[in-house]
PDB file of C-alpha atoms in Angstrom:
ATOM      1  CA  UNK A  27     -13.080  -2.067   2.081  1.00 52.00           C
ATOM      2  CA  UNK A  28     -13.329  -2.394  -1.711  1.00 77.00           C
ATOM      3  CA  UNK A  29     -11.396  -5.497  -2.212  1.00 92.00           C
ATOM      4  CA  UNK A  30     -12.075  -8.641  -4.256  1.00 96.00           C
ATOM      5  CA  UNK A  31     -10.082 -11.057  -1.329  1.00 97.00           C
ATOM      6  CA  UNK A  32     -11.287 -12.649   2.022  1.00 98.00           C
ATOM      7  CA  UNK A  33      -9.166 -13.039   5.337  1.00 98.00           C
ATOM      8  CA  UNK A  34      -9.720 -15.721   7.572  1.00 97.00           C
ATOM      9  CA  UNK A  35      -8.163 -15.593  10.589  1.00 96.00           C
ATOM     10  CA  UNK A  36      -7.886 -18.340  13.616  1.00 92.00           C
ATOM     11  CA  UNK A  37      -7.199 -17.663  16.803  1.00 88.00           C
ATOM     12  CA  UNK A  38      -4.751 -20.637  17.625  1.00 77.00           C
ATOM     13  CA  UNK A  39      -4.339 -23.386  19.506  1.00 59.00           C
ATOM     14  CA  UNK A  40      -6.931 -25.212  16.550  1.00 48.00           C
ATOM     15  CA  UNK A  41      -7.945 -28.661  17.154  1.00 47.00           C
ATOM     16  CA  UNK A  42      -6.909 -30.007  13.948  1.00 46.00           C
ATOM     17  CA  UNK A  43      -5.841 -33.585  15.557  1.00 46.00           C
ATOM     18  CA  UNK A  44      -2.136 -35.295  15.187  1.00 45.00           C
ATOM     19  CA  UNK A  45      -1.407 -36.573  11.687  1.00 48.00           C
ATOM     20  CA  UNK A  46       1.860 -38.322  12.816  1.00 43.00           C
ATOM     21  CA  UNK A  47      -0.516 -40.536  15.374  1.00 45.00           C
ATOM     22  CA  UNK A  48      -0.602 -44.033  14.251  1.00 47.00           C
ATOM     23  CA  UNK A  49      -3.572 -44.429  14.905  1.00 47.00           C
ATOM     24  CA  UNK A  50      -5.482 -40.877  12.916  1.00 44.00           C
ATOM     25  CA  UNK A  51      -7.799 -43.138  11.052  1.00 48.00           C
ATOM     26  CA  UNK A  52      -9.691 -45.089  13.833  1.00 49.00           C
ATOM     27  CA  UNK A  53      -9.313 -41.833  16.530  1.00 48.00           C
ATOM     28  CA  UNK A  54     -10.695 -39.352  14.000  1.00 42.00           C
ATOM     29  CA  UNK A  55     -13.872 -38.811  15.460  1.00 40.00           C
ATOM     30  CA  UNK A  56     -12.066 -38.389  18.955  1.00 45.00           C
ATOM     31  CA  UNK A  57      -9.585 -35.394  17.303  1.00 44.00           C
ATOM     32  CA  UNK A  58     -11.009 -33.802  14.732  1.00 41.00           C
ATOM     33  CA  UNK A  59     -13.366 -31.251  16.222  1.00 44.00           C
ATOM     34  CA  UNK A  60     -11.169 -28.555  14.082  1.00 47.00           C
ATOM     35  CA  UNK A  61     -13.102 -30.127  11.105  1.00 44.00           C
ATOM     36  CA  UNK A  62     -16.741 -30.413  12.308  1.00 40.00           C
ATOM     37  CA  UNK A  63     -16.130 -26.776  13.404  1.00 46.00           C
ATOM     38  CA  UNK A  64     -15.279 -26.307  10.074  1.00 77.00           C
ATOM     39  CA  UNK A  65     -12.373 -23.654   9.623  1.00 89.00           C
ATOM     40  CA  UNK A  66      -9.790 -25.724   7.441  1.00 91.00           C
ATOM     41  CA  UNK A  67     -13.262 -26.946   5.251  1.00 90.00           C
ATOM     42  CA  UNK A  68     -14.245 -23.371   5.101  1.00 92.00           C
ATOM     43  CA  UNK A  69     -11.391 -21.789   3.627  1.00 95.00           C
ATOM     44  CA  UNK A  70     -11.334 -24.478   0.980  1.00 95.00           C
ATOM     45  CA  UNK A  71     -15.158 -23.786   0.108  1.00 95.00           C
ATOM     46  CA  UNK A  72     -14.463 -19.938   0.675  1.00 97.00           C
ATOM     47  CA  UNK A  73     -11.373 -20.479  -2.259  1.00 98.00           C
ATOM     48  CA  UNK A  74     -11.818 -19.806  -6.173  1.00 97.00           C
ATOM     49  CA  UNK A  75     -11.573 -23.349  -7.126  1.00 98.00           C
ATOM     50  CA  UNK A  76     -12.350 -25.153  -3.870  1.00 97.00           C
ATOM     51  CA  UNK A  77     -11.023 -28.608  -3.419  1.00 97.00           C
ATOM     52  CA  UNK A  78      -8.925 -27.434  -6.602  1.00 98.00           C
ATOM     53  CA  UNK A  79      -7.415 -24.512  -5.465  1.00 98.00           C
ATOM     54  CA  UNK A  80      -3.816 -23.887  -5.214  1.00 98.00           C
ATOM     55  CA  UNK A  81      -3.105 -23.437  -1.404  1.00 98.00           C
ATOM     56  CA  UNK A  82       0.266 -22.640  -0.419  1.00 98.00           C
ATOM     57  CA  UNK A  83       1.279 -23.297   3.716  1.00 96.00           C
ATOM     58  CA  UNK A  84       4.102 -20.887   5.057  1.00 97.00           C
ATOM     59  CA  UNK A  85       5.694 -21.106   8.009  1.00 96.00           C
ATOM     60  CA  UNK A  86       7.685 -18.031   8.508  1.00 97.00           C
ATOM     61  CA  UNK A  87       6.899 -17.283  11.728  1.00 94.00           C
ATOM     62  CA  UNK A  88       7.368 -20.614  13.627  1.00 90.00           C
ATOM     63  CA  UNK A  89      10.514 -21.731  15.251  1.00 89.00           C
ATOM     64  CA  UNK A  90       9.560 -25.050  14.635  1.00 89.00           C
ATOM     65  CA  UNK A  91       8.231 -24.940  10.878  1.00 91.00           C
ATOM     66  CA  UNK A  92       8.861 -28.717  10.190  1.00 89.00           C
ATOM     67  CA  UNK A  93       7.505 -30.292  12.724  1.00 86.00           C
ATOM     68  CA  UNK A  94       4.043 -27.456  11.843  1.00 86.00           C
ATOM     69  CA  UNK A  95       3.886 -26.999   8.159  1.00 89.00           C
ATOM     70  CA  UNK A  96       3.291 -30.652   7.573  1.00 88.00           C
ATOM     71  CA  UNK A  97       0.866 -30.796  10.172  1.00 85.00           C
ATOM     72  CA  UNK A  98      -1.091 -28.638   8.025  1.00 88.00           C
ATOM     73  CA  UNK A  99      -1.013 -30.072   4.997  1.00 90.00           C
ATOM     74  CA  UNK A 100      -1.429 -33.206   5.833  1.00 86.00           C
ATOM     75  CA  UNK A 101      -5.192 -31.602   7.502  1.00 87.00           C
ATOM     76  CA  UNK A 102      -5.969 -29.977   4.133  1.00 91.00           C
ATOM     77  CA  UNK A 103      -5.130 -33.074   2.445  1.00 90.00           C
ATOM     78  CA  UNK A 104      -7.524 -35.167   4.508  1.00 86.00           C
ATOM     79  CA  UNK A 105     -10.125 -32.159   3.684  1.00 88.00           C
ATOM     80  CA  UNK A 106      -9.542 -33.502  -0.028  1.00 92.00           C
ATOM     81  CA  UNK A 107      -7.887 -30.555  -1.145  1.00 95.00           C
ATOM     82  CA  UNK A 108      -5.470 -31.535  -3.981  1.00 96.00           C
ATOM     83  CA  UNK A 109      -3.196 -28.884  -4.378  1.00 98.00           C
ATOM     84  CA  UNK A 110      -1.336 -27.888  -1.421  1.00 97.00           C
ATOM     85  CA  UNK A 111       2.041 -26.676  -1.046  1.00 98.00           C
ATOM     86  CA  UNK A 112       4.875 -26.159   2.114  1.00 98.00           C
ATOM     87  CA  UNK A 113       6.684 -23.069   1.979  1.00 98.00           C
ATOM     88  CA  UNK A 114       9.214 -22.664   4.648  1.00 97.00           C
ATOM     89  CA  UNK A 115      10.210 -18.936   4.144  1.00 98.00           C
ATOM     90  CA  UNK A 116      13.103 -18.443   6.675  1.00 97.00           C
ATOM     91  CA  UNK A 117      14.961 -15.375   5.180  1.00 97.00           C
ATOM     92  CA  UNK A 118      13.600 -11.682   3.208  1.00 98.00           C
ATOM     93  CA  UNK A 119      16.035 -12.811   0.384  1.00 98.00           C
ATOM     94  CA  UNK A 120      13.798 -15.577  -0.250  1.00 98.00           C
ATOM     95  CA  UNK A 121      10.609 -12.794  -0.794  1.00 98.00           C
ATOM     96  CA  UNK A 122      12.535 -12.049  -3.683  1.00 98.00           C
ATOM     97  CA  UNK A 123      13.353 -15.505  -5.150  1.00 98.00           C
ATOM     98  CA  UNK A 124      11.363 -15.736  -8.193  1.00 98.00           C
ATOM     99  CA  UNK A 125      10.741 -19.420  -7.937  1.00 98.00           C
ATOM    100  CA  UNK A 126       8.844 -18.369  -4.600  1.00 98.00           C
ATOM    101  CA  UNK A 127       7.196 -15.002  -6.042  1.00 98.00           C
ATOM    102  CA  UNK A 128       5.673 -17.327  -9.194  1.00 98.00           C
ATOM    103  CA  UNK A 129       4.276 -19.543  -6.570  1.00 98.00           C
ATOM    104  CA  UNK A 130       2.619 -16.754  -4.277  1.00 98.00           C
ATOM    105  CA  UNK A 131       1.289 -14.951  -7.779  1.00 98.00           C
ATOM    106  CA  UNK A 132      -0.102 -18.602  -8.386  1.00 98.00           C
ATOM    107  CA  UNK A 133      -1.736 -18.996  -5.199  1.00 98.00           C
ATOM    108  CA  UNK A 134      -5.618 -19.050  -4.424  1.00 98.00           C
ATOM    109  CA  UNK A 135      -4.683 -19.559  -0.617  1.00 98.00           C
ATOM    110  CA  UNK A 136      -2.002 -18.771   1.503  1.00 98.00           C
ATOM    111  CA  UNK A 137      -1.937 -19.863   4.660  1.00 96.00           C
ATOM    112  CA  UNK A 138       0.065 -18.733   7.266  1.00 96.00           C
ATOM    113  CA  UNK A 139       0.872 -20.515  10.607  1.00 91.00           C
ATOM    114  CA  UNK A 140       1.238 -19.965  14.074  1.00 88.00           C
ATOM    115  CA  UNK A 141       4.415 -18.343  15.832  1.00 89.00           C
ATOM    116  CA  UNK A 142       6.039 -15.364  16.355  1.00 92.00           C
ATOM    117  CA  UNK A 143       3.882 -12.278  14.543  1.00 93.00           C
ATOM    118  CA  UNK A 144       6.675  -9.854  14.509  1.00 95.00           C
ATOM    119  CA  UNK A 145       9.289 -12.784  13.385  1.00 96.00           C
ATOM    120  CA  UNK A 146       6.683 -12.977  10.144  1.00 97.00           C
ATOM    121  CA  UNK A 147       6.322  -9.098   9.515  1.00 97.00           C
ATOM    122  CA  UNK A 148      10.137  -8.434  10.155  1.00 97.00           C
ATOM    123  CA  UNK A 149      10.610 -11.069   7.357  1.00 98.00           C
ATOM    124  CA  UNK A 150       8.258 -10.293   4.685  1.00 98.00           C
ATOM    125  CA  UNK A 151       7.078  -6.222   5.568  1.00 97.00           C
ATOM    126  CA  UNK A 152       7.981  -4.534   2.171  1.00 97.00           C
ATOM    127  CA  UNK A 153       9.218  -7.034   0.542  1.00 98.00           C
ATOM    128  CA  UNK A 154       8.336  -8.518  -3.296  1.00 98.00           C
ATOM    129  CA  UNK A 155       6.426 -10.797  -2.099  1.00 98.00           C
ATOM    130  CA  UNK A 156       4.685  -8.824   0.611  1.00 98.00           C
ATOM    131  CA  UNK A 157       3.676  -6.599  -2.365  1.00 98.00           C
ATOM    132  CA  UNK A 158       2.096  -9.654  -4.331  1.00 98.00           C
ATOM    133  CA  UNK A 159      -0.026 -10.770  -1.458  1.00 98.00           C
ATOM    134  CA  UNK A 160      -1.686  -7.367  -1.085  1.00 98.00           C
ATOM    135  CA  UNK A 161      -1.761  -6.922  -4.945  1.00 98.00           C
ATOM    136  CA  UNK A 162      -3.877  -9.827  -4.991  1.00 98.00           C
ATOM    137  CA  UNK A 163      -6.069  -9.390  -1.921  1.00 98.00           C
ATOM    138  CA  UNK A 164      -7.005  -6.358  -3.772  1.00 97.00           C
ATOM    139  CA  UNK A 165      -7.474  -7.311  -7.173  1.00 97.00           C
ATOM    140  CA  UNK A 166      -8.460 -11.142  -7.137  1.00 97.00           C
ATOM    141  CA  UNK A 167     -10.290 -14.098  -5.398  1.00 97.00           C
ATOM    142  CA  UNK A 168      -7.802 -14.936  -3.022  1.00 98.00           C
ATOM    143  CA  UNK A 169      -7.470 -15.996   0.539  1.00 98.00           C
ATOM    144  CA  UNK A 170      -5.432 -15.117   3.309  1.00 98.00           C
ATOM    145  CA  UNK A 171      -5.845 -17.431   5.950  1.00 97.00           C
ATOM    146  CA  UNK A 172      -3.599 -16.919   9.190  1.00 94.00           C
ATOM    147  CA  UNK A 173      -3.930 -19.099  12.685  1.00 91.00           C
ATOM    148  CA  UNK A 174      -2.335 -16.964  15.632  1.00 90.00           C
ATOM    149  CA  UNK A 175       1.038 -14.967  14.660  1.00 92.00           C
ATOM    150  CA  UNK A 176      -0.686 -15.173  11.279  1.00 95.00           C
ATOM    151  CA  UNK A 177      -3.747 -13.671  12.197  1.00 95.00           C
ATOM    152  CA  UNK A 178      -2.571 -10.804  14.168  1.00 94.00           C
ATOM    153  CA  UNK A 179       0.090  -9.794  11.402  1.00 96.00           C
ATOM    154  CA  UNK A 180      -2.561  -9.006   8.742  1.00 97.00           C
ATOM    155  CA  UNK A 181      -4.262  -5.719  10.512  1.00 95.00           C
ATOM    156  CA  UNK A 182      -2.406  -2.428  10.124  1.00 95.00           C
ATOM    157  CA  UNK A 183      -1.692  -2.445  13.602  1.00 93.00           C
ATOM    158  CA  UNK A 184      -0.458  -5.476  15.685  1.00 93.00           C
ATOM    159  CA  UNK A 185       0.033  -6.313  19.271  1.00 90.00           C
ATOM    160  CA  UNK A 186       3.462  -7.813  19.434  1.00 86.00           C
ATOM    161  CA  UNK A 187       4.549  -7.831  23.301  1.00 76.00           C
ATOM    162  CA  UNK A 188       2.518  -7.705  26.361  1.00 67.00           C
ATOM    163  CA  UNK A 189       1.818  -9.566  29.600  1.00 63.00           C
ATOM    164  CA  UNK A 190      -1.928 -10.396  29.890  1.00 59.00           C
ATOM    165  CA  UNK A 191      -1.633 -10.226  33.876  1.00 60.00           C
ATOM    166  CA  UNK A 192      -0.490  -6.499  33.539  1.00 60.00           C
ATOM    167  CA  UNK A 193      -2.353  -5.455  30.480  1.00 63.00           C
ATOM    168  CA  UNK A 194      -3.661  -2.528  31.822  1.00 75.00           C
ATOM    169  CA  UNK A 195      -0.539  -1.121  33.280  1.00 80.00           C
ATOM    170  CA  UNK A 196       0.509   1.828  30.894  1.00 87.00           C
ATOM    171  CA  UNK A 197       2.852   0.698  28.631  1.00 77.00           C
ATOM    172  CA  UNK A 198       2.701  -3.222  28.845  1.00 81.00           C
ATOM    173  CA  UNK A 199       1.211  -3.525  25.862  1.00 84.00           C
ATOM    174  CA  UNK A 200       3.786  -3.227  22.636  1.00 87.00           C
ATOM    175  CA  UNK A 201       2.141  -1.979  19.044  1.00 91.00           C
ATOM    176  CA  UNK A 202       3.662  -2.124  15.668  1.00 94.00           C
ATOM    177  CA  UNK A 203       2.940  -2.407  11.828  1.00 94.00           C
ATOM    178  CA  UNK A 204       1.639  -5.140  10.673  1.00 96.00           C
ATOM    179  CA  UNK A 205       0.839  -6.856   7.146  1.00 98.00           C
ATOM    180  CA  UNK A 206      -2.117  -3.986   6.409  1.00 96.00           C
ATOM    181  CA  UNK A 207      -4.554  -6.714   4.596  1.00 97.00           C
ATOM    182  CA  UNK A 208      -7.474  -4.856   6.768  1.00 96.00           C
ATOM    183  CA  UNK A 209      -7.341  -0.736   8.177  1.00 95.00           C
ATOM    184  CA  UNK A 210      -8.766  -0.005  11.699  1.00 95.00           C
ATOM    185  CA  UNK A 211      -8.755  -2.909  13.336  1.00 97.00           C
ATOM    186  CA  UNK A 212      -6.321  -4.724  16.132  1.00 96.00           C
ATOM    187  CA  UNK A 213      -5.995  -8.213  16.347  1.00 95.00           C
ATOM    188  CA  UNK A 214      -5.251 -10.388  19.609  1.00 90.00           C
ATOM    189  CA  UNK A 215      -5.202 -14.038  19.520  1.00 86.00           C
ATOM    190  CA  UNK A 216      -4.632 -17.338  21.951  1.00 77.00           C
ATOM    191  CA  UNK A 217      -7.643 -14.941  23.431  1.00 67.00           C
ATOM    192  CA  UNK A 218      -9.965 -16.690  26.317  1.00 63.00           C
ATOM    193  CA  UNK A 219      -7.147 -18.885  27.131  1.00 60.00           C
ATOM    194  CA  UNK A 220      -4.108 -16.852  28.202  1.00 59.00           C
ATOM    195  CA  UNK A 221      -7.256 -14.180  29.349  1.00 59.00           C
ATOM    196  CA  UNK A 222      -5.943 -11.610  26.965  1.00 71.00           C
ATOM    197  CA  UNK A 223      -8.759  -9.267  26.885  1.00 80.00           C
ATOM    198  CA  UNK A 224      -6.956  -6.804  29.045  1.00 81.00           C
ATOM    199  CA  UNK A 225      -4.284  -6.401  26.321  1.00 85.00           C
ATOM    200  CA  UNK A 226      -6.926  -4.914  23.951  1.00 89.00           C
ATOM    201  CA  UNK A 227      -8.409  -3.072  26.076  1.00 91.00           C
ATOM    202  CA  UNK A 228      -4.986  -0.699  26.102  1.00 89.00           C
ATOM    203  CA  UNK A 229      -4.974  -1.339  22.321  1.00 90.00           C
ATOM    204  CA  UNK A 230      -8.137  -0.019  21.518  1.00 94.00           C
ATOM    205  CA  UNK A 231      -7.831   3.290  24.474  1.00 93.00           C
ATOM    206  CA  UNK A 232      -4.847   4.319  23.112  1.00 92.00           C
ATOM    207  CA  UNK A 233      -6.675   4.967  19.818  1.00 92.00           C
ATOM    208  CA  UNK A 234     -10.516   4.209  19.786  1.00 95.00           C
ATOM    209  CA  UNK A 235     -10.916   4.386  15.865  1.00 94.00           C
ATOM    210  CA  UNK A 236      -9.253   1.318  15.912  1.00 96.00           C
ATOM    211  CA  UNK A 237     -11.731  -1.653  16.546  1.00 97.00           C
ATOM    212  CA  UNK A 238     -10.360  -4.636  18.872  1.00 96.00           C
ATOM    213  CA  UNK A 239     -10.783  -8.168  17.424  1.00 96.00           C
ATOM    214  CA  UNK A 240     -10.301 -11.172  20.250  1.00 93.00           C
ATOM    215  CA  UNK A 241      -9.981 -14.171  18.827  1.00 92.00           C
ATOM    216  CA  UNK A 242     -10.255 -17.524  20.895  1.00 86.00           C
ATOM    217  CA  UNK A 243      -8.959 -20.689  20.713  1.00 81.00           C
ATOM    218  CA  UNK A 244     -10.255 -22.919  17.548  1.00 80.00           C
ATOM    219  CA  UNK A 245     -12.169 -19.509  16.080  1.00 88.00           C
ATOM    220  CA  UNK A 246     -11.806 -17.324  13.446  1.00 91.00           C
ATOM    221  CA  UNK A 247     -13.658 -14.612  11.416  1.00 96.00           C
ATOM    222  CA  UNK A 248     -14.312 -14.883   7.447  1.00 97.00           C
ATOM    223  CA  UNK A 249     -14.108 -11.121   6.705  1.00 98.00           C
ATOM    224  CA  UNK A 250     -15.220  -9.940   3.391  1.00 96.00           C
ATOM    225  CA  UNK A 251     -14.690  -7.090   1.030  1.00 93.00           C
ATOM    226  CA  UNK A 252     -17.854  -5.542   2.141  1.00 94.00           C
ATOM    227  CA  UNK A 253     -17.008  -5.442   5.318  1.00 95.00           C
ATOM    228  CA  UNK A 254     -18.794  -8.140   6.945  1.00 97.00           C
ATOM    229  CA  UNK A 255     -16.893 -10.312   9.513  1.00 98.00           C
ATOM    230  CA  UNK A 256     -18.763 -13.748  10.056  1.00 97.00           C
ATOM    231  CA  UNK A 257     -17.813 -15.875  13.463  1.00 96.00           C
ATOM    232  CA  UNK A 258     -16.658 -19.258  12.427  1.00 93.00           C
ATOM    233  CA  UNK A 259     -15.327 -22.436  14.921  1.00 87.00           C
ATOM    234  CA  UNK A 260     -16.843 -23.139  17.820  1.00 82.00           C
ATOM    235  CA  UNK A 261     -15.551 -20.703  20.457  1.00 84.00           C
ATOM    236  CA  UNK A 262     -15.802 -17.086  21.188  1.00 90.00           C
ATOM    237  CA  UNK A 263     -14.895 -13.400  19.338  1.00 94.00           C
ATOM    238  CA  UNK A 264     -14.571 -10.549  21.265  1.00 94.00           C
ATOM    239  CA  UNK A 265     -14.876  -7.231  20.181  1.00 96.00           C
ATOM    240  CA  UNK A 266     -14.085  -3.925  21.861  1.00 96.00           C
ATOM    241  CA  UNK A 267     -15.311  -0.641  20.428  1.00 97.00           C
ATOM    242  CA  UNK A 268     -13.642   3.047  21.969  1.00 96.00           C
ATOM    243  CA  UNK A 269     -15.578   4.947  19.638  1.00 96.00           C
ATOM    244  CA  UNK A 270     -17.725   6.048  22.553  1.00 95.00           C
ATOM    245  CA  UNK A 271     -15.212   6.332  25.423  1.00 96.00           C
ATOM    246  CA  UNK A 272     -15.650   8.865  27.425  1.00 97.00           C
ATOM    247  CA  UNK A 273     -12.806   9.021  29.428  1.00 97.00           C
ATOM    248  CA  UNK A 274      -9.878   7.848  30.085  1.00 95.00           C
ATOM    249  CA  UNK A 275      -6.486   8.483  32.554  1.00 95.00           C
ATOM    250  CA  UNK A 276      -3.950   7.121  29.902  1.00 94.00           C
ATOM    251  CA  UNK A 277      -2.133  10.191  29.162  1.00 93.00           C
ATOM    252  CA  UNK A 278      -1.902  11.447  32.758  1.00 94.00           C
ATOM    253  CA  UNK A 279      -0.872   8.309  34.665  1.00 92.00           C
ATOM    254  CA  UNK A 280       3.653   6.960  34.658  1.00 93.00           C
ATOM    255  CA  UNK A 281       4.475   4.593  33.242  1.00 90.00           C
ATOM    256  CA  UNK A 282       3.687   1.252  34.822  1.00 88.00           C
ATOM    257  CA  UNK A 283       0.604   2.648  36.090  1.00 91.00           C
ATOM    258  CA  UNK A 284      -3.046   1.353  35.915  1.00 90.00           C
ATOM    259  CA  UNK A 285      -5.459   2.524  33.298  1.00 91.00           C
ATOM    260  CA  UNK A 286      -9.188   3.820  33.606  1.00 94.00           C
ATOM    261  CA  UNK A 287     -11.280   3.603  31.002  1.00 94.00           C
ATOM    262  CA  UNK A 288     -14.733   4.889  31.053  1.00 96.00           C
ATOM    263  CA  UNK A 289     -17.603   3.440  28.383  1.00 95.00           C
ATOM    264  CA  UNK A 290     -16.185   0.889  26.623  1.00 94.00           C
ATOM    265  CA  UNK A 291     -18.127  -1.036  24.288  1.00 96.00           C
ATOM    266  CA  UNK A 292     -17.561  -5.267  24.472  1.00 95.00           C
ATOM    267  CA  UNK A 293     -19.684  -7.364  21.946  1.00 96.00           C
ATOM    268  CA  UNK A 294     -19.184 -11.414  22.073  1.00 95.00           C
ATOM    269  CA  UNK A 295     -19.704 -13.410  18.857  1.00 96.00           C
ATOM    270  CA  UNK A 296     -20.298 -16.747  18.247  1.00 94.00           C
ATOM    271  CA  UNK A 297     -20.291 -19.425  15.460  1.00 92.00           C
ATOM    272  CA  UNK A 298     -22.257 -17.955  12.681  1.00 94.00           C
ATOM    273  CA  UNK A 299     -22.648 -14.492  13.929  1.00 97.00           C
ATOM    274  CA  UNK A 300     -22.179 -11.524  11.961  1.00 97.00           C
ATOM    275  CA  UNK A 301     -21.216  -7.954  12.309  1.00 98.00           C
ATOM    276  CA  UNK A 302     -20.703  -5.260   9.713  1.00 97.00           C
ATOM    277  CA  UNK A 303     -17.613  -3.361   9.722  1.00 96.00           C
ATOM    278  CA  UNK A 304     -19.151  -0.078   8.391  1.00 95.00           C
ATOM    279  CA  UNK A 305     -22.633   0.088  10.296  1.00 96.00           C
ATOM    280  CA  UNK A 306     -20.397  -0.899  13.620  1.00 96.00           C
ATOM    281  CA  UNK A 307     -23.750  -3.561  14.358  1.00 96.00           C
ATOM    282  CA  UNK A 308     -23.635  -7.167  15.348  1.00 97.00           C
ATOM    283  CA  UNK A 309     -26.123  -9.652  13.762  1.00 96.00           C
ATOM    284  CA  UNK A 310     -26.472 -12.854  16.451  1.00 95.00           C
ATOM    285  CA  UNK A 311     -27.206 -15.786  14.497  1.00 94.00           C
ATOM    286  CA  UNK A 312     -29.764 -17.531  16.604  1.00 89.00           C
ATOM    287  CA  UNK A 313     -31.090 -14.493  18.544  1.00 91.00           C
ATOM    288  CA  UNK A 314     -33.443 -15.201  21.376  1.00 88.00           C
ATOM    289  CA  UNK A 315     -35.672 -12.498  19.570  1.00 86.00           C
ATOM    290  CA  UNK A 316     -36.247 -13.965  16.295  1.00 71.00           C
ATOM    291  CA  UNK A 317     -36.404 -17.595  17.103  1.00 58.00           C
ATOM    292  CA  UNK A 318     -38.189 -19.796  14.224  1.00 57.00           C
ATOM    293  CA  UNK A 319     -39.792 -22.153  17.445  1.00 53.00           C
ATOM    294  CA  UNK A 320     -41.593 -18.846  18.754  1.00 50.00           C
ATOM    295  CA  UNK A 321     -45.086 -18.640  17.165  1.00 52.00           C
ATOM    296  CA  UNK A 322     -46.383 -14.844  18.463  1.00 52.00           C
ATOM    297  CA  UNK A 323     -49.361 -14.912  19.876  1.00 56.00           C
ATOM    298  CA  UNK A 324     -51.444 -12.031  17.465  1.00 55.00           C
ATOM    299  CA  UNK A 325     -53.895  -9.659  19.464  1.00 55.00           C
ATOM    300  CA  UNK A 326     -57.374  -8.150  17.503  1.00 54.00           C
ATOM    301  CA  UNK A 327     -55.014  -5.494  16.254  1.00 53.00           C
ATOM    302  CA  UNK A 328     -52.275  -7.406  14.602  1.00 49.00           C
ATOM    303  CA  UNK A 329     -54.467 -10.056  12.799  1.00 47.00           C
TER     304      UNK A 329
END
């Protein structure tokens, strides 16, 4: 990947308890299992300047973006971060604004929010500042942090449409361009929930270079510039590899028709796990093979 940045991206629906409850303080034990799972805390200690870092929230692709980008700042806040800023970016003409471009080129985070993914590439694809974020994902220590419509914007490719219930009918699923912050990979979100896996499934047949990434609820991946993607939250990542399919009735069935996939590859990861982008292997944190509470027993030949 050759790039200085990180992504981290959530798949939604994050436990990150109500700030507007009355009550936050006493409950917080009860409603914050976003923060023992420890995305919010990570991206601050994955940032240049942790609890100092500049971190700017935007909203773009929420309908509702101040009722949401409060929500999160408030959550940073109470992660003692002490520079956070709301950006509600509504319009492209703002991705020109050069109040708003000075703020993105000062950035160590941005963070974008749930919504509608196409809503947020529609509004900032090609634009100024759309140019800035990928200038500095290249070039510096910065962050881009997404949580659903955020996190499946910053692949190349992005699932925009599709039913999960008739996923693998040809043609359900719809496929655009996304924000291009990472090459080869396809990212679905809201993922164990709303049983989504079927969606990637077309994704990845239609063309099996591209990896699929399945991202449940309250989980997200830190992926690095070398190409290492680490499982963070305390749910599940799915990932479906087509590099070895070996066949496949997609460009012989109508429209509207079932697909058949033969050999697909499905790996699940979990809090802490690891896999490697270019060797295509997954590391499993606390494998069953290499446990530290096994002592092997030695025979005459291994002593």
């Amino acid at each position: 990947m050759n790039v200085l940045g990180k992504l981290i991206i959530i798949g939604g629906a994050v436990d990150k308890g109500s700030f507007t409850e009355a009550t936050f303080d006493a409950n917080v034990a009860n409603n914050l299992n976003f923060f023992e799972t420890g995305i919010l805390r990570r991206i601050i200690r994955e940032s240049k300047h942790n609890e100092e870092s500049r971190i700017e929230v935007i909203t773009t692709a929420s309908v509702i973006p101040r009722e949401v980008g409060p929500e999160y700042v408030k959550a940073f806040e109470y992660l003692k971060a002490k520079n956070v800023g709301l950006m509600h970016i509504e319009k492209r003409e703002q991705c020109s604004d050069p109040e708003v471009l000075a703020r993105i080129k000062a950035a160590d985070v941005v963070m974008f929010t749930g919504g509608d993914q196409l809503r947020l590439t529609s509004i900032l694809g090609g634009t100024k500042l759309h140019d800035i974020i990928l200038d500095k994902f290249q070039n510096e220590e910065f962050i881009y942090a997404g949580t659903s419509a955020g996190a499946a914007a910053a692949s190349n490719n992005m699932i925009y449409q599709g039913s999960s219930h008739e996923a693998l009918l040809k043609g359900e699923v719809k496929i655009t361009s996304g924000l291009s912050l990472i090459q080869n990979v396809i990212i679905d979100t809201h993922f164990v929930h709303r049983g989504r896996i079927g969606r990637l499934f077309q994704a990845v047949v239609g063309n099996p270079r591209v990896l699929g990434i399945g991202l449940g609820e309250d989980t997200g991946l830190l992926i690095t510039g070398d190409g290492k993607m680490e499982a963070i939250g305390s749910g599940l990542v799915i990932l479906v590899d087509g590099r070895n399919i070996k066949d496949t009735n997609l460009t012989q069935v109508e429209l509207g028709r079932p697909i058949s996939i033969n050999s697909l590859t499905v790996h699940v990861m979990s809090m802490y796990d690891i896999y490697d982008l270019n060797t295509h292997t997954l590391e499993i944190h606390n494998s069953q093979y290499f446990s530290p509470l096994i002592t092997p027993v030695l025979g005459e030949d291994d002593k």
